[in-house]
Amino acid sequence: MNPEVAATVDLDVHSIRADFPILNVQPYGQHLAYFDNAATTQKPQVVIDTLTQFYEQFNSNVHRGVHYLSQHATEAYEKSREIVRRFLNARSTAEIVFVRGTTEALNLLATTFGKLLQPGDEILISMMEHHSNLVPWQILAKEKELKLKYIPITETGELDLDAFERLLSDRTRVVSIVHASNSLGTVNPIEKIIELAHQNDIPVIIDGAQAVAHIAVDVQSLDADFYVFSGHKIYGPTGIGVLYGKELWLDRLPPYQAGGDMIKRVTLEETTYNVLPYKFEAGTPNIAGAVGLGVALEYVQNIGLSKIARYETQLLEYATRAVEEIPGLRIIGTANQKIGVLSFVMDYTHPHDIGTILDQAGVAIRAGHHCTQPVMDFFGVEGTARASFAVYNTPEEIDQMVKALWQVYQLFGQ
Amino acid sequence: MEPIRDLYQQVLLEHYKHPHNYGHLEHPTHQADGDNPLCGDHIHLELQVENDTIVDVKFSGMGCAISKASASIMTQAIKGKPVEEAKQLADLFYQIVKGETDVPEAPSSDLEELFIFSGVRDFPTRVKCATLAWHTLEDALKQS
Ligand SMILES: Cc1ncc(COP(=O)(O)O)c(C=O)c1O
């Protein structure tokens, strides 16, 4: 390993890599450097095995059967909810709702909050939101004649906190903010945001999709009203995610979808809803996915999030220094606090051409607007190339990427 | 040749850096917009058609090297051609990028550059970039 990075990190990346079978794939006969982790992370063997084992040994519906298998499936599903509770340090499992992912959680919140809002009420989000924390609010605002306001961002890609304070008004009903930006890497000061919003009695939703795999989250010490994330970005399966909500708020919100499991009693005239969290879990959930997510979270905790964060920060710093040498390359997102996301443009090459050239060198990155078009507009670019790091990446892989970026320069820049 | 050099040939790079027929026409008779949401490529195409012949053509927009070079080379290939012939060229081009036609030994010189896109067949995710201009041309010609 690169001595610069190795010297300071007590993390055995080679044994971690051995946990991820997909890292053995060799695109075009080359070593795979997978740097598209912000889109989705790879899965360790324990998670893959858990899914298989669930279908081989436990498969059954939950909360519905009196039989042996159903009891085991229900236990595994609820055990996973307890793992999530501990992971976020929530007060109770009643506050942990399983959903399909961040997008579903945010749609759930926009839709159900919407039922409590009046024309003229205001929703405050930021300019750096992922489309999934923007479009649902935009639709709601149109439908209910609400005002959607945006916290501006600065040239470094940080939130303008002074503007945030000015934008809070006595009509603001909810603030919804991304914890860490998927296109800039910026880690937002959500403690401060929550504190300021709470001084005005406004609830705060945090989109933790990019944060949870890199930053330890304690929803009680943050005092977040809602915190949502996707399993697949933290080494878990796709199709499963988490909506944490304070009990007080989940009680206040009406149900989202209706059907089985979310009811207590149904007559032809009316329905009484089930207790939390089941009120928000209509229909058969992604049981195997939930169980797999629990295992993924344990996997992360066994390594330790602070170790992971330290390691990834060093990868980011190493990569940042190396790409800064390349003429005409501009990094988009230079906040002080960043997760391992390196977004950049090269002024002579379109991001997709960079993506294709890197792909041929075995390096997987993302190119495009990353579902954050307002951010791209702000920086005056069509899109960026983005490398995003995870615990299994190595400095050698960064060298592999940087070498291919020099090839881009030779092809296009000279 | 390495596939990447085969894709990004010098001719393609030249057209990307210095596109031909880039800009706007005074009095276009036909125009259309094309988008490739995957790449965020956008092209605006303007044609001046007289007596079923494309007498002038210009394009504008943002895009990757492949889509921009393809647009530039397309405008060269169709300028001065009868509309019907331009449509046939579009079909030929789709065959080239899908690898459904072999590169002829000696393509006629004004069509030669179309064949540099035969390298795209090895990059399935980029075929849409190469064909964007031609699809936009077909859309523009549908207006009458
Ligand atoms: C910040 C952020 N929010 C929300 C999402 C949406 O997550 P999902 O597609 O898993 O629902 C993403 C994923 O791209 C993201 O990066």
PDB file of C-alpha atoms in Angstrom, chain A residues 209-344:
ATOM      1  CA  ALA A 209     -28.444   8.408   2.144  1.00  0.00           C
ATOM      2  CA  GLN A 210     -24.797   9.394   1.658  1.00  0.00           C
ATOM      3  CA  ALA A 211     -23.889   9.883   5.294  1.00  0.00           C
ATOM      4  CA  VAL A 212     -24.634   6.650   7.140  1.00  0.00           C
ATOM      5  CA  ALA A 213     -21.822   4.604   5.604  1.00  0.00           C
ATOM      6  CA  HIS A 214     -19.266   7.257   6.556  1.00  0.00           C
ATOM      7  CA  ILE A 215     -20.420   9.152   9.659  1.00  0.00           C
ATOM      8  CA  ALA A 216     -21.706   7.722  12.951  1.00  0.00           C
ATOM      9  CA  VAL A 217     -25.248   8.976  13.506  1.00  0.00           C
ATOM     10  CA  ASP A 218     -26.984   9.367  16.858  1.00  0.00           C
ATOM     11  CA  VAL A 219     -30.505  10.608  16.250  1.00  0.00           C
ATOM     12  CA  GLN A 220     -31.067  11.397  19.911  1.00  0.00           C
ATOM     13  CA  SER A 221     -28.037  13.581  20.383  1.00  0.00           C
ATOM     14  CA  LEU A 222     -28.744  15.211  17.006  1.00  0.00           C
ATOM     15  CA  ASP A 223     -32.364  15.596  18.074  1.00  0.00           C
ATOM     16  CA  ALA A 224     -33.393  14.879  14.454  1.00  0.00           C
ATOM     17  CA  ASP A 225     -37.131  14.542  13.974  1.00  0.00           C
ATOM     18  CA  PHE A 226     -36.657  12.260  10.969  1.00  0.00           C
ATOM     19  CA  TYR A 227     -33.604  10.534   9.551  1.00  0.00           C
ATOM     20  CA  VAL A 228     -33.812   8.426   6.381  1.00  0.00           C
ATOM     21  CA  PHE A 229     -31.387   6.245   4.442  1.00  0.00           C
ATOM     22  CA  SER A 230     -31.064   3.407   1.899  1.00  0.00           C
ATOM     23  CA  GLY A 231     -29.613  -0.001   2.699  1.00  0.00           C
ATOM     24  CA  HIS A 232     -27.816  -0.384  -0.614  1.00  0.00           C
ATOM     25  CA  LYS A 233     -25.473   2.540   0.009  1.00  0.00           C
ATOM     26  CA  ILE A 234     -24.205   0.968   3.221  1.00  0.00           C
ATOM     27  CA  TYR A 235     -23.210  -2.476   1.932  1.00  0.00           C
ATOM     28  CA  GLY A 236     -26.775  -3.798   2.247  1.00  0.00           C
ATOM     29  CA  PRO A 237     -29.276  -5.069  -0.321  1.00  0.00           C
ATOM     30  CA  THR A 238     -31.250  -2.877  -2.709  1.00  0.00           C
ATOM     31  CA  GLY A 239     -34.958  -2.330  -2.118  1.00  0.00           C
ATOM     32  CA  ILE A 240     -34.697  -1.764   1.626  1.00  0.00           C
ATOM     33  CA  GLY A 241     -34.274   1.442   3.554  1.00  0.00           C
ATOM     34  CA  VAL A 242     -35.089   3.087   6.826  1.00  0.00           C
ATOM     35  CA  LEU A 243     -37.288   5.918   7.975  1.00  0.00           C
ATOM     36  CA  TYR A 244     -36.528   6.959  11.516  1.00  0.00           C
ATOM     37  CA  GLY A 245     -39.126   9.304  12.984  1.00  0.00           C
ATOM     38  CA  LYS A 246     -39.676  10.534  16.519  1.00  0.00           C
ATOM     39  CA  GLU A 247     -42.677   8.728  17.936  1.00  0.00           C
ATOM     40  CA  LEU A 248     -44.416  12.015  18.545  1.00  0.00           C
ATOM     41  CA  TRP A 249     -44.164  12.878  14.849  1.00  0.00           C
ATOM     42  CA  LEU A 250     -45.007   9.445  13.492  1.00  0.00           C
ATOM     43  CA  ASP A 251     -48.147   9.565  15.633  1.00  0.00           C
ATOM     44  CA  ARG A 252     -49.115  12.918  14.188  1.00  0.00           C
ATOM     45  CA  LEU A 253     -48.646  11.924  10.547  1.00  0.00           C
ATOM     46  CA  PRO A 254     -51.446  10.072   8.769  1.00  0.00           C
ATOM     47  CA  PRO A 255     -50.677   6.676   7.171  1.00  0.00           C
ATOM     48  CA  TYR A 256     -49.051   6.684   3.738  1.00  0.00           C
ATOM     49  CA  GLN A 257     -50.104   3.487   2.009  1.00  0.00           C
ATOM     50  CA  ALA A 258     -53.053   1.412   3.148  1.00  0.00           C
ATOM     51  CA  GLY A 259     -53.515  -2.336   3.161  1.00  0.00           C
ATOM     52  CA  GLY A 260     -52.473  -5.318   5.201  1.00  0.00           C
ATOM     53  CA  ASP A 261     -50.309  -5.078   8.341  1.00  0.00           C
ATOM     54  CA  MET A 262     -50.979  -1.358   8.851  1.00  0.00           C
ATOM     55  CA  ILE A 263     -54.431  -1.961  10.361  1.00  0.00           C
ATOM     56  CA  LYS A 264     -55.677  -2.972  13.778  1.00  0.00           C
ATOM     57  CA  ARG A 265     -59.297  -3.505  12.923  1.00  0.00           C
ATOM     58  CA  VAL A 266     -61.255  -3.047   9.716  1.00  0.00           C
ATOM     59  CA  THR A 267     -65.015  -2.921   9.387  1.00  0.00           C
ATOM     60  CA  LEU A 268     -66.939  -1.932   6.298  1.00  0.00           C
ATOM     61  CA  GLU A 269     -67.301   1.544   7.758  1.00  0.00           C
ATOM     62  CA  GLU A 270     -63.873   2.327   9.144  1.00  0.00           C
ATOM     63  CA  THR A 271     -60.375   1.215  10.020  1.00  0.00           C
ATOM     64  CA  THR A 272     -58.286   1.667  13.119  1.00  0.00           C
ATOM     65  CA  TYR A 273     -54.622   1.836  12.344  1.00  0.00           C
ATOM     66  CA  ASN A 274     -51.980  -0.395  13.773  1.00  0.00           C
ATOM     67  CA  VAL A 275     -49.427   0.828  16.291  1.00  0.00           C
ATOM     68  CA  LEU A 276     -46.040   2.196  15.255  1.00  0.00           C
ATOM     69  CA  PRO A 277     -44.075   1.349  13.240  1.00  0.00           C
ATOM     70  CA  TYR A 278     -46.593  -0.936  11.485  1.00  0.00           C
ATOM     71  CA  LYS A 279     -48.925   1.949  10.708  1.00  0.00           C
ATOM     72  CA  PHE A 280     -46.409   2.852   7.976  1.00  0.00           C
ATOM     73  CA  GLU A 281     -45.617  -0.661   6.766  1.00  0.00           C
ATOM     74  CA  ALA A 282     -48.555  -1.590   4.564  1.00  0.00           C
ATOM     75  CA  GLY A 283     -48.246  -4.838   2.647  1.00  0.00           C
ATOM     76  CA  THR A 284     -45.639  -7.565   2.701  1.00  0.00           C
ATOM     77  CA  PRO A 285     -42.295  -5.851   3.239  1.00  0.00           C
ATOM     78  CA  ASN A 286     -38.883  -6.710   1.806  1.00  0.00           C
ATOM     79  CA  ILE A 287     -38.239  -9.237   4.553  1.00  0.00           C
ATOM     80  CA  ALA A 288     -35.023 -10.750   3.238  1.00  0.00           C
ATOM     81  CA  GLY A 289     -33.759  -7.263   2.451  1.00  0.00           C
ATOM     82  CA  ALA A 290     -34.436  -6.067   5.979  1.00  0.00           C
ATOM     83  CA  VAL A 291     -32.603  -9.043   7.430  1.00  0.00           C
ATOM     84  CA  GLY A 292     -29.703  -8.443   5.032  1.00  0.00           C
ATOM     85  CA  LEU A 293     -29.579  -4.781   6.038  1.00  0.00           C
ATOM     86  CA  GLY A 294     -29.226  -5.732   9.692  1.00  0.00           C
ATOM     87  CA  VAL A 295     -26.228  -7.885   8.815  1.00  0.00           C
ATOM     88  CA  ALA A 296     -24.708  -5.078   6.712  1.00  0.00           C
ATOM     89  CA  LEU A 297     -25.005  -2.612   9.585  1.00  0.00           C
ATOM     90  CA  GLU A 298     -23.332  -5.079  11.933  1.00  0.00           C
ATOM     91  CA  TYR A 299     -20.582  -5.549   9.383  1.00  0.00           C
ATOM     92  CA  VAL A 300     -19.945  -1.805   9.341  1.00  0.00           C
ATOM     93  CA  GLN A 301     -20.032  -1.551  13.103  1.00  0.00           C
ATOM     94  CA  ASN A 302     -17.575  -4.389  13.471  1.00  0.00           C
ATOM     95  CA  ILE A 303     -15.043  -2.449  11.440  1.00  0.00           C
ATOM     96  CA  GLY A 304     -16.030   0.787  13.170  1.00  0.00           C
ATOM     97  CA  LEU A 305     -17.384   3.885  11.506  1.00  0.00           C
ATOM     98  CA  SER A 306     -14.724   6.197  12.888  1.00  0.00           C
ATOM     99  CA  LYS A 307     -11.997   3.968  11.446  1.00  0.00           C
ATOM    100  CA  ILE A 308     -13.805   3.855   8.124  1.00  0.00           C
ATOM    101  CA  ALA A 309     -14.187   7.628   8.111  1.00  0.00           C
ATOM    102  CA  ARG A 310     -10.506   8.193   8.888  1.00  0.00           C
ATOM    103  CA  TYR A 311      -9.418   5.828   6.154  1.00  0.00           C
ATOM    104  CA  GLU A 312     -11.737   7.279   3.519  1.00  0.00           C
ATOM    105  CA  THR A 313     -10.680  10.814   4.391  1.00  0.00           C
ATOM    106  CA  GLN A 314      -7.089   9.836   3.674  1.00  0.00           C
ATOM    107  CA  LEU A 315      -8.078   8.287   0.364  1.00  0.00           C
ATOM    108  CA  LEU A 316      -9.917  11.501  -0.492  1.00  0.00           C
ATOM    109  CA  GLU A 317      -6.955  13.684   0.426  1.00  0.00           C
ATOM    110  CA  TYR A 318      -4.560  11.472  -1.508  1.00  0.00           C
ATOM    111  CA  ALA A 319      -6.803  11.517  -4.592  1.00  0.00           C
ATOM    112  CA  THR A 320      -7.446  15.251  -4.323  1.00  0.00           C
ATOM    113  CA  ARG A 321      -3.743  16.043  -4.269  1.00  0.00           C
ATOM    114  CA  ALA A 322      -3.073  13.782  -7.237  1.00  0.00           C
ATOM    115  CA  VAL A 323      -5.816  15.079  -9.525  1.00  0.00           C
ATOM    116  CA  GLU A 324      -5.011  18.692  -8.736  1.00  0.00           C
ATOM    117  CA  GLU A 325      -1.796  18.212 -10.736  1.00  0.00           C
ATOM    118  CA  ILE A 326      -3.735  17.571 -13.934  1.00  0.00           C
ATOM    119  CA  PRO A 327      -4.031  20.719 -16.081  1.00  0.00           C
ATOM    120  CA  GLY A 328      -7.555  21.974 -16.691  1.00  0.00           C
ATOM    121  CA  LEU A 329      -9.094  19.811 -13.996  1.00  0.00           C
ATOM    122  CA  ARG A 330     -11.392  21.606 -11.568  1.00  0.00           C
ATOM    123  CA  ILE A 331     -12.783  20.026  -8.414  1.00  0.00           C
ATOM    124  CA  ILE A 332     -16.456  20.806  -7.798  1.00  0.00           C
ATOM    125  CA  GLY A 333     -17.168  20.801  -4.078  1.00  0.00           C
ATOM    126  CA  THR A 334     -14.326  21.961  -1.889  1.00  0.00           C
ATOM    127  CA  ALA A 335     -16.051  22.131   1.478  1.00  0.00           C
ATOM    128  CA  ASN A 336     -14.081  21.846   4.675  1.00  0.00           C
ATOM    129  CA  GLN A 337     -16.015  18.804   5.832  1.00  0.00           C
ATOM    130  CA  LYS A 338     -16.397  16.177   3.122  1.00  0.00           C
ATOM    131  CA  ILE A 339     -17.160  12.498   2.766  1.00  0.00           C
ATOM    132  CA  GLY A 340     -15.108  10.573   0.203  1.00  0.00           C
ATOM    133  CA  VAL A 341     -16.674  12.144  -2.873  1.00  0.00           C
ATOM    134  CA  LEU A 342     -14.433  13.683  -5.520  1.00  0.00           C
ATOM    135  CA  SER A 343     -16.467  15.492  -8.185  1.00  0.00           C
ATOM    136  CA  PHE A 344     -14.584  17.222 -10.975  1.00  0.00           C
TER     137      PHE A 344
END
